[in-house]
mmCIF file of C-alpha atoms in Angstrom:
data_model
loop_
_atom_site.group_PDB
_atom_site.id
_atom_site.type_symbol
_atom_site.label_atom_id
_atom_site.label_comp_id
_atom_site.label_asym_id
_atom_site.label_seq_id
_atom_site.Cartn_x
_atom_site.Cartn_y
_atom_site.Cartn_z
ATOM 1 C CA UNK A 1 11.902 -9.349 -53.118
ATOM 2 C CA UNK A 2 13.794 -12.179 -51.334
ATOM 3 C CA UNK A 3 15.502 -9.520 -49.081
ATOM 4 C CA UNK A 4 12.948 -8.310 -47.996
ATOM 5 C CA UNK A 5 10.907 -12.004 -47.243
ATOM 6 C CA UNK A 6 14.309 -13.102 -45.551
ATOM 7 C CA UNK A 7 14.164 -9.739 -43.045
ATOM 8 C CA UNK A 8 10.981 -10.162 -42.360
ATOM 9 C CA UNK A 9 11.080 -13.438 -41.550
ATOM 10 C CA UNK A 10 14.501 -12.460 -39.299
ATOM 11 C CA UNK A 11 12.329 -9.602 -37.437
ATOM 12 C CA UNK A 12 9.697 -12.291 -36.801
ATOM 13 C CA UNK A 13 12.302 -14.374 -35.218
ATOM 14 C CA UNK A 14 14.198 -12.112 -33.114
ATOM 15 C CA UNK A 15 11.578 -12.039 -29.862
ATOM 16 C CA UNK A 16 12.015 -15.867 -30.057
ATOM 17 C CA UNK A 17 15.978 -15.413 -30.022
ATOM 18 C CA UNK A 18 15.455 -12.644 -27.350
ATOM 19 C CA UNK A 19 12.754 -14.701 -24.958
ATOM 20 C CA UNK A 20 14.428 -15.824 -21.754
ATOM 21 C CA UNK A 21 13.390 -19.097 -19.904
ATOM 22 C CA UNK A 22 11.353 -18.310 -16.251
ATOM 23 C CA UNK A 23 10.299 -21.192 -13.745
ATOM 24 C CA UNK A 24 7.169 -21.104 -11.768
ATOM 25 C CA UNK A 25 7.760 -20.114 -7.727
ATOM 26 C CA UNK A 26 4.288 -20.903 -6.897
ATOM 27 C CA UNK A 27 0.837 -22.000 -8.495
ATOM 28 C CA UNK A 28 -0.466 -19.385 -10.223
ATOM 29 C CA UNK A 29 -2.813 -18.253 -13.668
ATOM 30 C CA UNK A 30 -1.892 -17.202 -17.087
ATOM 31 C CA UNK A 31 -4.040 -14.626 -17.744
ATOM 32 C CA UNK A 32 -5.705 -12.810 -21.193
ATOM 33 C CA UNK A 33 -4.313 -9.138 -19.765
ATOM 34 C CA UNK A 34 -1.428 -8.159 -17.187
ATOM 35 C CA UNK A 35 -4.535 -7.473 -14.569
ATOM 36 C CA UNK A 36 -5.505 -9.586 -11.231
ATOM 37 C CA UNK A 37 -9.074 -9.372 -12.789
ATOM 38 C CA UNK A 38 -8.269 -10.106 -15.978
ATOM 39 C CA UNK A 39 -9.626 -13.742 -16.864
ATOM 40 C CA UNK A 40 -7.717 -16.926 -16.340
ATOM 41 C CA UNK A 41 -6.488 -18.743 -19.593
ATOM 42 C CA UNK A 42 -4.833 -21.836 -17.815
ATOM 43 C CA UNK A 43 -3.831 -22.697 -14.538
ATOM 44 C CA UNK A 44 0.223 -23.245 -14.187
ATOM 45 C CA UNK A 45 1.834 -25.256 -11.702
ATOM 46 C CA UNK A 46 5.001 -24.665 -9.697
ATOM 47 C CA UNK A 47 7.929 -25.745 -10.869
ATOM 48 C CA UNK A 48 6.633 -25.354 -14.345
ATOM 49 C CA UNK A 49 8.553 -23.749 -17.142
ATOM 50 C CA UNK A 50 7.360 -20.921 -19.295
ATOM 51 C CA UNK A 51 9.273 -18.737 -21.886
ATOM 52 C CA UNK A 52 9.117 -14.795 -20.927
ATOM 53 C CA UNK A 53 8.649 -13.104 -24.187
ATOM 54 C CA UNK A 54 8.201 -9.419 -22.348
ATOM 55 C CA UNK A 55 8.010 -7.573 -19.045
ATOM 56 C CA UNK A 56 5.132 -4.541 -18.617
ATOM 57 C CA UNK A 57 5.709 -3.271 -14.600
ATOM 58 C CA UNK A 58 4.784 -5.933 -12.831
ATOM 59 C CA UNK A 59 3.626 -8.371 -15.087
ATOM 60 C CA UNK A 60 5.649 -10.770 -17.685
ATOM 61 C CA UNK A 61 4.273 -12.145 -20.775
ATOM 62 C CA UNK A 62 4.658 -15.632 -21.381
ATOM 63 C CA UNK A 63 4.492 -18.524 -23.450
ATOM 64 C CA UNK A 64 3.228 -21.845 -21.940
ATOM 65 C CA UNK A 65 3.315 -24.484 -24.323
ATOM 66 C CA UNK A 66 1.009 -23.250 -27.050
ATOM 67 C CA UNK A 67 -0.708 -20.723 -25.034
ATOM 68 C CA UNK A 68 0.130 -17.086 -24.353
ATOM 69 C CA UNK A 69 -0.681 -14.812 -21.659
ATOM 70 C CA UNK A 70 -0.174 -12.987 -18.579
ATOM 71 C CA UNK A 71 1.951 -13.533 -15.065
ATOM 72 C CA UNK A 72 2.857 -11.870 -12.133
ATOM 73 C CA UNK A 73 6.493 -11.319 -12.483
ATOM 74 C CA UNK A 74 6.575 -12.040 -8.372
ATOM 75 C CA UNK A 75 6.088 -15.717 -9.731
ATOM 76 C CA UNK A 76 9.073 -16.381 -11.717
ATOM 77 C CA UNK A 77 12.173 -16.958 -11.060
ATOM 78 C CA UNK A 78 14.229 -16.271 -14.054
ATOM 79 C CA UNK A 79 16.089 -19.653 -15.256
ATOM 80 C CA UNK A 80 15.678 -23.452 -14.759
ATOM 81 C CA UNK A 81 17.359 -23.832 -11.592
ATOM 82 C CA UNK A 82 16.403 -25.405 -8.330
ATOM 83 C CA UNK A 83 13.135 -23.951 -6.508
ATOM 84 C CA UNK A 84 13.933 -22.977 -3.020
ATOM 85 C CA UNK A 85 12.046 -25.031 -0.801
ATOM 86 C CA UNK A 86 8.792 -24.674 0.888
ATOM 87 C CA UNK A 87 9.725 -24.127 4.157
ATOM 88 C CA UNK A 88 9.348 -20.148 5.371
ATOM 89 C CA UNK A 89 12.770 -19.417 6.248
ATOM 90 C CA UNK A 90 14.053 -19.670 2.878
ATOM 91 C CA UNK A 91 11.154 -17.432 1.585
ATOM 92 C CA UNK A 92 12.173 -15.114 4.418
ATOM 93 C CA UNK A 93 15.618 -14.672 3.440
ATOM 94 C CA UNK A 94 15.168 -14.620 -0.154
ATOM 95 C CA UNK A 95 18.395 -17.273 -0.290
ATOM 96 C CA UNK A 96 18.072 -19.678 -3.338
ATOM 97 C CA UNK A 97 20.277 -22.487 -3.106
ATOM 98 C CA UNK A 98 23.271 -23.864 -1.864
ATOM 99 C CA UNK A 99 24.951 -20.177 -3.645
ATOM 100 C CA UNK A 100 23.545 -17.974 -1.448
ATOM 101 C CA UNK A 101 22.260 -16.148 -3.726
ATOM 102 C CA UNK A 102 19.383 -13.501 -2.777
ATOM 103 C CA UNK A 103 16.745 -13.315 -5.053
ATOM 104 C CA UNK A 104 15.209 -9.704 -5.139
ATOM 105 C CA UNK A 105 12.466 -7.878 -7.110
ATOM 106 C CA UNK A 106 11.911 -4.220 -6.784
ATOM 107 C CA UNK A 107 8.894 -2.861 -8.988
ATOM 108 C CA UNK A 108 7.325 0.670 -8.801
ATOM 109 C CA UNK A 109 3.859 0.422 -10.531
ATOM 110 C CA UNK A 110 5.443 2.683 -13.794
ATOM 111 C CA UNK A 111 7.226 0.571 -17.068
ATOM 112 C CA UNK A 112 9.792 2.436 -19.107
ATOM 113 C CA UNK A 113 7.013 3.836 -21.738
ATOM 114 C CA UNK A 114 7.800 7.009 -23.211
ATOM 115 C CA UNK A 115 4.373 8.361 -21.314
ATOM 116 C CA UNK A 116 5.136 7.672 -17.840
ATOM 117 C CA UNK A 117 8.919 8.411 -18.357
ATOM 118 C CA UNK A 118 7.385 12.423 -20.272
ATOM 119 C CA UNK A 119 5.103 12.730 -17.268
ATOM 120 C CA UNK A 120 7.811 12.186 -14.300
ATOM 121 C CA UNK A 121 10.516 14.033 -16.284
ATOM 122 C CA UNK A 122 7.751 16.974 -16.597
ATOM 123 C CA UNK A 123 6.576 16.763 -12.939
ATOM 124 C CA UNK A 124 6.166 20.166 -11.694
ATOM 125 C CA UNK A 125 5.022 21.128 -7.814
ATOM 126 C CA UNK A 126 1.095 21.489 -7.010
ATOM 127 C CA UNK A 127 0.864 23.726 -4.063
ATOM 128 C CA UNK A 128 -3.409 23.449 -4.624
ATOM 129 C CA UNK A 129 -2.171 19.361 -4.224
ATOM 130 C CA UNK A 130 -0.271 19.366 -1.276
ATOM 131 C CA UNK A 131 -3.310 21.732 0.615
ATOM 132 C CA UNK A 132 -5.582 18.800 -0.652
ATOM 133 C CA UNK A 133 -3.623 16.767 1.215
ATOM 134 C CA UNK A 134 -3.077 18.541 4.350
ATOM 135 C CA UNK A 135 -6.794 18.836 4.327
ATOM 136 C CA UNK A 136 -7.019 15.053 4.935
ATOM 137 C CA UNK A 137 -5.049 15.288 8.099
ATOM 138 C CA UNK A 138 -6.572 14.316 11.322
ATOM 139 C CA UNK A 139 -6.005 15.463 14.993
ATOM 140 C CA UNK A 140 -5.102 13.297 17.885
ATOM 141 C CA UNK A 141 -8.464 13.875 19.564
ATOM 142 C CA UNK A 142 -10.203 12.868 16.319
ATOM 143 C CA UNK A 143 -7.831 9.883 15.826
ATOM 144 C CA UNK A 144 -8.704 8.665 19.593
ATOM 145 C CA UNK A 145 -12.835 9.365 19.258
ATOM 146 C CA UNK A 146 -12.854 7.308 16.192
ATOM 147 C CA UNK A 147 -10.240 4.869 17.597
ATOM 148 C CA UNK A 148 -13.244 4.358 21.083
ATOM 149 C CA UNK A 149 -15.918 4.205 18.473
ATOM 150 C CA UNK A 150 -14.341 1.191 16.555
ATOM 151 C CA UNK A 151 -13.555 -0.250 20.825
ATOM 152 C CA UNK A 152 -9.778 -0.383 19.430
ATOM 153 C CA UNK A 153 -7.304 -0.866 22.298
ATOM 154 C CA UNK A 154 -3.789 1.249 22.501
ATOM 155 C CA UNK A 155 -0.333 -1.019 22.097
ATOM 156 C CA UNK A 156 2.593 0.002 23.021
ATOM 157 C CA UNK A 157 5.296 -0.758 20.578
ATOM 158 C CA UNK A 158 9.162 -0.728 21.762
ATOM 159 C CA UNK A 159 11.343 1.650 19.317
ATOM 160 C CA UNK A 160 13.527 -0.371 16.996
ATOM 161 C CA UNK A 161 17.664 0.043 18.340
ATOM 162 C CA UNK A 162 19.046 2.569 16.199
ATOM 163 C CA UNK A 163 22.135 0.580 13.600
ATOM 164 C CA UNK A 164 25.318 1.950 13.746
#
């Protein structure tokens, strides 16, 4: 019987053990469900320091003090180290620090569940799809009446060099 009190009380504790420490990159709201709409709990503050207990897509779960809730994974940065400052270069350049490190994030709208994993490993090509699609397409002459209706103007844009 103590076994199996000790275990449990082990499996209860491992999250904890696995929780990494995230730092706020910007204000932001802890919120009751990984959703923009979702309803604010608590504001949080930049520079702030909250305890990721687990990552859905785009969204991290987190403990802030005693309260628990939602974040937009775009603002942590994982660690306690220095924020980068405020000024827009750094943000451009994604450089943290006097490492030169660069920070990215890549997310595609799908987490690793066993659902969305099944349904892209079973994808299978939709012919009646892609005609649904080419329906949608427009001509030039119906792209430039609708373009006069709205009065938009034409702009020139100069092609990109090509890298080598």
């Amino acid at each position: 019987m103590k076994r199996y009190l000790i275990m449990g009380l082990c499996s209860l504790a491992l999250p904890v053990l696995a929780a990494e420490t995230a730092t706020l990159l910007k204000d932001d709201s802890l919120r009751s469900k990984p959703f923009l709409d979702a309803p604010s709990q608590a504001p949080l503050a930049r520079g702030s320091s909250v305890t990721v207990l687990k990552k859905q897509g785009a969204w991290a779960n987190v403990q802030s003090g005693k309260q628990m809730g939602w974040v937009r994974s775009l603002s942590l940065k994982s660690g306690n180290a220095a924020l980068p400052s405020n000024n827009i270069a750094s943000v451009n350049t994604g450089r943290l620090g006097s490492g030169k490190i660069v920070n990215t994030t890549g997310i595609r709208g799908l987490s690793s569940g066993k659902e969305e994993a099944g349904a892209l490993a079973d994808a299978k090509y939709d012919a009646a799809a892609v005609s649904r699609a080419e329906a949608l397409s427009t001509s030039e002459q119906e792209a430039a009446a609708f373009a006069k209706a709205g009065k938009l103007q034409a702009r020139r844009v100069a092609w990109l060099a090509e890298g080598k």
